[in-house]
CSV table of C-alpha atoms in Angstrom, one decimal:
chain,number,residue,atom,x,y,z
O,1,UNK,CA,-20.8,-20.8,-6.9
O,2,UNK,CA,-21.4,-19.6,-3.0
O,3,UNK,CA,-17.5,-19.4,-2.9
O,4,UNK,CA,-16.9,-17.6,-6.2
O,5,UNK,CA,-19.5,-15.1,-5.4
O,6,UNK,CA,-17.8,-14.4,-2.1
O,7,UNK,CA,-14.6,-13.6,-3.3
O,8,UNK,CA,-15.4,-11.4,-6.8
O,9,UNK,CA,-19.2,-10.4,-5.7
O,10,UNK,CA,-16.6,-8.8,-2.4
O,11,UNK,CA,-14.2,-7.0,-5.0
O,12,UNK,CA,-17.0,-5.6,-7.0
O,13,UNK,CA,-18.4,-4.5,-4.2
O,14,UNK,CA,-15.1,-2.3,-2.8
O,15,UNK,CA,-14.2,-1.2,-5.9
O,16,UNK,CA,-17.6,-0.6,-7.1
O,17,UNK,CA,-17.8,1.9,-4.0
O,18,UNK,CA,-14.5,3.3,-4.5
O,19,UNK,CA,-15.4,3.8,-8.5
O,20,UNK,CA,-18.6,5.8,-7.5
O,21,UNK,CA,-16.2,8.3,-5.1
O,22,UNK,CA,-15.1,9.4,-8.3
O,23,UNK,CA,-18.8,10.8,-9.5
O,24,UNK,CA,-19.7,12.1,-5.8
O,25,UNK,CA,-16.6,13.0,-4.2
O,26,UNK,CA,-14.0,15.3,-5.3
O,27,UNK,CA,-11.5,13.6,-7.8
O,28,UNK,CA,-8.6,14.6,-5.7
O,29,UNK,CA,-9.7,12.9,-3.1
O,30,UNK,CA,-11.2,9.2,-5.2
O,31,UNK,CA,-7.3,9.5,-6.5
O,32,UNK,CA,-5.6,10.3,-3.2
O,33,UNK,CA,-7.9,7.2,-1.6
O,34,UNK,CA,-6.3,4.6,-4.7
O,35,UNK,CA,-2.9,6.0,-4.5
O,36,UNK,CA,-2.8,5.9,-0.2
O,37,UNK,CA,-4.6,2.4,-0.2
O,38,UNK,CA,-2.0,1.1,-2.6
O,39,UNK,CA,0.9,2.4,-0.3
O,40,UNK,CA,-1.0,0.5,2.6
O,41,UNK,CA,-0.8,-2.7,1.0
O,42,UNK,CA,3.0,-2.4,1.7
O,43,UNK,CA,2.7,-2.5,5.0
O,44,UNK,CA,-0.4,-5.0,5.6
O,45,UNK,CA,1.3,-7.6,3.5
O,46,UNK,CA,4.7,-7.3,6.0
O,47,UNK,CA,2.7,-6.9,9.1
O,48,UNK,CA,-0.4,-9.3,8.3
O,49,UNK,CA,1.5,-12.1,6.0
O,50,UNK,CA,5.2,-12.0,7.6
O,51,UNK,CA,4.7,-10.3,10.9
O,52,UNK,CA,6.9,-7.5,10.5
O,53,UNK,CA,6.0,-4.2,11.3
O,54,UNK,CA,7.9,-1.5,9.7
O,55,UNK,CA,7.5,2.1,10.7
O,56,UNK,CA,10.0,3.0,7.7
O,57,UNK,CA,7.8,3.1,4.6
O,58,UNK,CA,8.3,6.5,4.0
O,59,UNK,CA,11.8,5.8,2.8
O,60,UNK,CA,10.7,3.3,0.4
O,61,UNK,CA,8.1,5.8,-0.8
O,62,UNK,CA,10.9,8.4,-1.0
O,63,UNK,CA,12.5,5.8,-3.8
O,64,UNK,CA,10.4,5.5,-5.8
O,65,UNK,CA,8.9,9.4,-5.9
O,66,UNK,CA,12.1,10.4,-6.3
O,67,UNK,CA,13.5,8.2,-8.8
O,68,UNK,CA,10.5,10.0,-11.3
O,69,UNK,CA,10.7,13.1,-9.7
O,70,UNK,CA,14.5,13.1,-10.6
O,71,UNK,CA,13.8,11.5,-14.1
O,72,UNK,CA,11.2,13.9,-14.9
O,73,UNK,CA,13.0,17.2,-13.8
O,74,UNK,CA,16.2,16.4,-15.7
O,75,UNK,CA,16.1,14.0,-18.1
O,76,UNK,CA,12.7,13.4,-19.5
O,77,UNK,CA,9.1,13.9,-19.9
O,78,UNK,CA,7.1,10.7,-20.1
O,79,UNK,CA,5.0,9.7,-17.1
O,80,UNK,CA,4.9,5.8,-17.6
O,81,UNK,CA,9.2,6.1,-18.0
O,82,UNK,CA,9.6,7.8,-14.5
O,83,UNK,CA,6.9,5.7,-13.2
O,84,UNK,CA,9.1,2.6,-14.4
O,85,UNK,CA,12.1,4.2,-13.1
O,86,UNK,CA,10.8,4.7,-9.8
O,87,UNK,CA,9.7,0.5,-9.8
O,88,UNK,CA,13.5,-0.5,-10.8
O,89,UNK,CA,14.6,2.2,-8.2
O,90,UNK,CA,12.0,0.5,-5.6
O,91,UNK,CA,13.4,-3.0,-6.5
O,92,UNK,CA,17.1,-2.0,-6.7
O,93,UNK,CA,16.9,-0.4,-3.1
O,94,UNK,CA,14.8,-3.2,-1.3
O,95,UNK,CA,16.9,-5.8,-2.3
O,96,UNK,CA,19.9,-4.2,-1.2
O,97,UNK,CA,18.6,-3.7,2.4
O,98,UNK,CA,16.4,-6.1,2.8
O,99,UNK,CA,19.6,-8.5,2.9
O,100,UNK,CA,20.2,-7.1,6.2
O,101,UNK,CA,16.9,-6.1,7.8
O,102,UNK,CA,14.9,-9.1,7.1
O,103,UNK,CA,17.5,-11.0,9.0
O,104,UNK,CA,16.0,-9.2,12.5
O,105,UNK,CA,13.4,-10.2,14.7
O,106,UNK,CA,9.9,-8.2,14.2
O,107,UNK,CA,11.2,-5.3,17.2
O,108,UNK,CA,14.3,-4.3,15.9
O,109,UNK,CA,12.9,-4.7,12.5
O,110,UNK,CA,10.6,-2.2,13.4
O,111,UNK,CA,13.5,0.0,14.9
O,112,UNK,CA,15.8,-0.5,11.9
O,113,UNK,CA,13.1,1.2,9.1
O,114,UNK,CA,12.6,3.5,11.0
O,115,UNK,CA,16.1,4.7,11.5
O,116,UNK,CA,16.5,4.3,7.5
O,117,UNK,CA,13.3,6.4,7.2
O,118,UNK,CA,15.2,8.8,9.0
O,119,UNK,CA,18.4,8.3,7.4
O,120,UNK,CA,16.9,8.7,3.8
O,121,UNK,CA,14.9,12.2,4.8
O,122,UNK,CA,18.2,13.6,5.5
O,123,UNK,CA,20.2,12.2,3.2
O,124,UNK,CA,17.8,13.4,0.4
O,125,UNK,CA,17.0,17.0,2.2
O,126,UNK,CA,20.9,17.7,2.8
O,127,UNK,CA,23.4,15.3,1.1
O,128,UNK,CA,22.1,14.8,-2.2
O,129,UNK,CA,20.2,19.0,-2.0
O,130,UNK,CA,22.5,20.0,-5.3
O,131,UNK,CA,20.2,17.4,-7.2
O,132,UNK,CA,16.5,16.9,-5.0
O,133,UNK,CA,17.3,21.0,-4.1
O,134,UNK,CA,17.0,20.3,-0.5
O,135,UNK,CA,13.8,21.9,0.9
O,136,UNK,CA,12.4,23.5,-2.3
O,137,UNK,CA,12.0,20.7,-3.2
O,138,UNK,CA,11.8,19.2,-7.5
O,139,UNK,CA,8.7,21.1,-9.4
O,140,UNK,CA,8.7,20.0,-13.1
O,141,UNK,CA,4.5,20.0,-13.8
O,142,UNK,CA,4.6,22.0,-16.6
O,143,UNK,CA,7.0,19.3,-17.8
O,144,UNK,CA,5.2,16.3,-18.0
O,145,UNK,CA,4.7,15.2,-21.5
O,146,UNK,CA,1.4,13.8,-23.5
O,147,UNK,CA,1.1,10.4,-23.5
O,148,UNK,CA,-1.6,8.7,-26.1
O,149,UNK,CA,-4.5,6.5,-24.9
O,150,UNK,CA,-4.3,7.6,-21.0
O,151,UNK,CA,-2.6,11.6,-20.4
O,152,UNK,CA,-1.5,11.2,-17.3
O,153,UNK,CA,-1.0,14.8,-17.4
O,154,UNK,CA,-4.5,14.7,-17.2
O,155,UNK,CA,-6.3,14.7,-13.7
O,156,UNK,CA,-9.5,12.6,-15.4
O,157,UNK,CA,-6.7,10.1,-17.2
O,158,UNK,CA,-4.4,9.9,-14.3
O,159,UNK,CA,-7.7,8.9,-12.1
O,160,UNK,CA,-8.5,5.9,-14.3
O,161,UNK,CA,-4.4,4.6,-14.6
O,162,UNK,CA,-4.1,4.8,-11.0
O,163,UNK,CA,-7.7,3.0,-10.7
O,164,UNK,CA,-6.1,0.3,-12.9
O,165,UNK,CA,-2.7,0.0,-11.3
O,166,UNK,CA,-4.4,-0.3,-7.7
O,167,UNK,CA,-6.7,-3.3,-9.3
O,168,UNK,CA,-3.8,-5.2,-10.9
O,169,UNK,CA,-1.8,-4.8,-7.5
O,170,UNK,CA,-4.4,-6.2,-5.5
O,171,UNK,CA,-5.2,-9.0,-7.7
O,172,UNK,CA,-1.4,-9.5,-7.3
O,173,UNK,CA,-1.6,-9.7,-3.7
O,174,UNK,CA,-4.8,-11.9,-4.0
O,175,UNK,CA,-3.2,-14.4,-6.3
O,176,UNK,CA,0.1,-14.3,-3.6
O,177,UNK,CA,-2.4,-15.1,-0.4
O,178,UNK,CA,-3.8,-18.0,-2.2
O,179,UNK,CA,-0.2,-19.3,-3.6
O,180,UNK,CA,1.9,-21.9,-2.0
O,181,UNK,CA,4.2,-19.0,-1.1
O,182,UNK,CA,1.9,-17.0,0.5
O,183,UNK,CA,1.1,-20.4,2.7
O,184,UNK,CA,5.1,-20.0,3.1
O,185,UNK,CA,5.1,-16.3,4.2
O,186,UNK,CA,2.4,-16.7,7.0
O,187,UNK,CA,4.4,-20.3,8.4
O,188,UNK,CA,7.4,-17.2,9.2
O,189,UNK,CA,4.9,-15.9,10.8
O,190,UNK,CA,3.4,-18.2,12.7
O,191,UNK,CA,5.9,-21.1,13.0
O,192,UNK,CA,8.9,-20.3,11.4
O,193,UNK,CA,10.2,-23.8,13.3
O,194,UNK,CA,8.3,-25.9,11.5
O,195,UNK,CA,9.2,-24.2,8.3
O,196,UNK,CA,12.7,-24.6,8.5
O,197,UNK,CA,12.3,-28.4,9.7
O,198,UNK,CA,10.6,-28.7,6.4
O,199,UNK,CA,13.8,-27.2,4.3
O,200,UNK,CA,12.3,-24.1,3.0
O,201,UNK,CA,14.5,-20.9,4.1
O,202,UNK,CA,12.6,-18.6,6.0
O,203,UNK,CA,15.4,-15.8,4.9
O,204,UNK,CA,14.5,-16.0,1.5
O,205,UNK,CA,10.7,-15.8,1.9
O,206,UNK,CA,11.2,-12.6,3.9
O,207,UNK,CA,13.7,-11.2,1.9
O,208,UNK,CA,11.7,-11.8,-1.7
O,209,UNK,CA,8.2,-10.7,0.6
O,210,UNK,CA,10.1,-7.3,1.7
O,211,UNK,CA,11.1,-6.6,-2.0
O,212,UNK,CA,7.1,-7.2,-3.3
O,213,UNK,CA,5.9,-4.9,-0.5
O,214,UNK,CA,8.2,-2.6,-0.6
O,215,UNK,CA,8.7,-2.1,-4.3
O,216,UNK,CA,4.5,-1.6,-3.9
O,217,UNK,CA,5.2,1.7,-1.8
O,218,UNK,CA,7.7,2.1,-4.3
O,219,UNK,CA,5.3,2.7,-7.0
O,220,UNK,CA,2.5,3.9,-4.9
O,221,UNK,CA,5.8,6.9,-4.7
O,222,UNK,CA,6.4,6.8,-8.1
O,223,UNK,CA,2.7,7.8,-8.9
O,224,UNK,CA,2.7,10.4,-6.4
O,225,UNK,CA,5.6,12.1,-7.9
O,226,UNK,CA,3.6,12.2,-11.3
O,227,UNK,CA,0.1,13.1,-9.4
O,228,UNK,CA,1.5,16.4,-7.8
O,229,UNK,CA,3.9,17.3,-9.8
O,230,UNK,CA,6.5,17.8,-7.5
O,231,UNK,CA,8.5,16.2,-4.7
O,232,UNK,CA,10.0,17.7,-1.3
O,233,UNK,CA,11.5,16.1,1.9
O,234,UNK,CA,8.5,17.2,3.5
O,235,UNK,CA,6.3,14.5,1.7
O,236,UNK,CA,8.1,11.4,3.0
O,237,UNK,CA,8.7,13.1,6.2
O,238,UNK,CA,9.8,10.2,9.0
O,239,UNK,CA,7.2,12.1,11.3
O,240,UNK,CA,4.4,10.1,9.1
O,241,UNK,CA,6.1,6.9,9.2
O,242,UNK,CA,3.3,5.7,11.7
O,243,UNK,CA,0.5,6.5,9.2
O,244,UNK,CA,0.4,2.7,7.0
O,245,UNK,CA,0.7,1.0,10.1
O,246,UNK,CA,-2.5,3.0,11.7
O,247,UNK,CA,-4.4,2.6,8.6
O,248,UNK,CA,-3.5,-1.1,8.1
O,249,UNK,CA,-5.0,-1.5,11.9
O,250,UNK,CA,-8.0,0.5,11.2
O,251,UNK,CA,-8.7,-1.3,7.6
O,252,UNK,CA,-8.2,-4.8,9.5
O,253,UNK,CA,-4.5,-6.5,9.3
O,254,UNK,CA,-3.9,-9.6,6.7
O,255,UNK,CA,-7.4,-8.5,5.2
O,256,UNK,CA,-7.0,-7.9,1.1
O,257,UNK,CA,-10.0,-5.1,1.2
O,258,UNK,CA,-8.0,-3.8,4.4
O,259,UNK,CA,-5.9,-1.5,3.2
O,260,UNK,CA,-8.2,0.2,0.5
O,261,UNK,CA,-11.3,0.0,3.2
O,262,UNK,CA,-9.1,2.0,6.1
O,263,UNK,CA,-7.4,4.5,3.0
O,264,UNK,CA,-11.2,5.4,2.8
O,265,UNK,CA,-11.7,6.0,6.0
O,266,UNK,CA,-8.6,7.5,6.9
O,267,UNK,CA,-8.2,10.0,4.3
O,268,UNK,CA,-11.8,10.7,4.5
O,269,UNK,CA,-11.3,12.0,8.2
O,270,UNK,CA,-8.3,13.8,7.3
O,271,UNK,CA,-10.1,15.6,4.0
O,272,UNK,CA,-13.6,15.6,4.7
O,273,UNK,CA,-14.0,15.5,8.5
O,274,UNK,CA,-11.0,18.3,9.4
O,275,UNK,CA,-13.0,21.1,7.3
O,276,UNK,CA,-15.7,20.6,10.3
O,277,UNK,CA,-13.6,19.1,13.0
O,278,UNK,CA,-10.0,20.3,13.8
O,279,UNK,CA,-8.9,18.0,15.7
O,280,UNK,CA,-9.8,14.7,13.6
O,281,UNK,CA,-6.6,13.1,14.5
O,282,UNK,CA,-8.4,12.4,17.9
O,283,UNK,CA,-10.9,11.0,16.4
O,284,UNK,CA,-8.8,8.3,14.3
O,285,UNK,CA,-7.1,7.1,17.7
O,286,UNK,CA,-10.7,6.7,19.7
O,287,UNK,CA,-12.0,4.4,17.0
O,288,UNK,CA,-8.1,2.9,16.9
O,289,UNK,CA,-8.6,2.5,19.8
O,290,UNK,CA,-12.4,0.9,20.1
O,291,UNK,CA,-11.6,-1.2,16.7
O,292,UNK,CA,-8.3,-3.0,19.0
O,293,UNK,CA,-11.2,-3.4,22.1
O,294,UNK,CA,-12.8,-5.5,19.2
O,295,UNK,CA,-10.2,-8.1,18.6
O,296,UNK,CA,-8.0,-6.2,15.8
O,297,UNK,CA,-10.2,-7.5,13.1
O,298,UNK,CA,-10.6,-3.5,12.0
O,299,UNK,CA,-13.3,-2.4,10.3
O,300,UNK,CA,-13.3,-4.6,7.2
O,301,UNK,CA,-12.7,-7.4,9.2
O,302,UNK,CA,-15.6,-6.8,11.9
O,303,UNK,CA,-18.0,-5.5,8.8
O,304,UNK,CA,-17.6,-8.3,6.7
O,305,UNK,CA,-19.6,-11.0,8.2
O,306,UNK,CA,-22.3,-8.5,8.3
O,307,UNK,CA,-22.3,-8.0,4.8
O,308,UNK,CA,-21.1,-11.3,3.5
O,309,UNK,CA,-24.6,-12.1,5.6
O,310,UNK,CA,-27.1,-9.7,4.0
O,311,UNK,CA,-25.5,-10.0,0.7
O,312,UNK,CA,-24.4,-13.7,0.0
O,313,UNK,CA,-26.5,-15.2,2.3
O,314,UNK,CA,-29.5,-15.9,-0.4
O,315,UNK,CA,-27.3,-18.0,-2.7
O,316,UNK,CA,-27.0,-22.2,-2.4
O,317,UNK,CA,-24.0,-23.5,-0.7
O,318,UNK,CA,-22.2,-25.9,-3.1
O,319,UNK,CA,-23.3,-29.8,-1.6
O,320,UNK,CA,-19.9,-31.3,0.3
O,321,UNK,CA,-21.3,-34.8,-0.7
O,322,UNK,CA,-21.3,-34.4,-4.4
O,323,UNK,CA,-17.8,-34.4,-5.7
O,324,UNK,CA,-16.8,-32.4,-8.9
O,325,UNK,CA,-17.0,-33.9,-12.0
O,326,UNK,CA,-20.3,-35.8,-10.8
């Protein structure tokens, strides 16, 4: 019972606080926290579970974003179909490039993903400029059609949709964390030799993890495309390649809530503090150094023991001497 309260109580607390931002803070701010949190979940999964640090996340964000944007600009008006196209494009591209990237060590993996990010940026900006409109980008906000139940052209309905999708993605990663596959992912990071000795393919585990993580980034990109109603190369610039890595460390590497907490802190400092303090990146750097010096637990990892003590210490712990069914 105590463990159940800790697991689901923390989820209700974190997502409840995110939901409250909708009423006390500007709606765009609340929506961007959820979108960036989902984007960071991909990087957090690669770094925390598989041990791969990736500086190429904007490339996978671009895959989903441009797939949705091209659909809305040239072919249709249904935003839900645009999101579906973004997910499918993410699966195809990540399955193809992942065949080669996951064979590399973590340091080379980081560099090749950064190179892929640069290639994708110039590919969309120059080579496909007849389709992507180059630096001018694609503008289709007036083409997004209304849909029943949740109209994604309406900012309030879009927020509800993004909140629901983010919650579902988080539940999916929570399931992976507690699954046998999740244990195998951690084994590839901690002791790959033992995993291979037991007869498992570390390549297949890493490849599937790569597809799952970066399809999440593509999903976030497709939602960004619907949210902004436009898409340009500046949005997925390789200059922002370190952002998801910074937010992952800021929130807490390998924690389920770290991406959301880190996104809240990062977006808050960028959008709110920057109005009073111009060099907000300096503040991010100072906080990041302080967190690293405290043991790389991140904001959530540092606060979790305190919250657990304050919120759940009054509940009785299960007696290990009592067996189930007795």
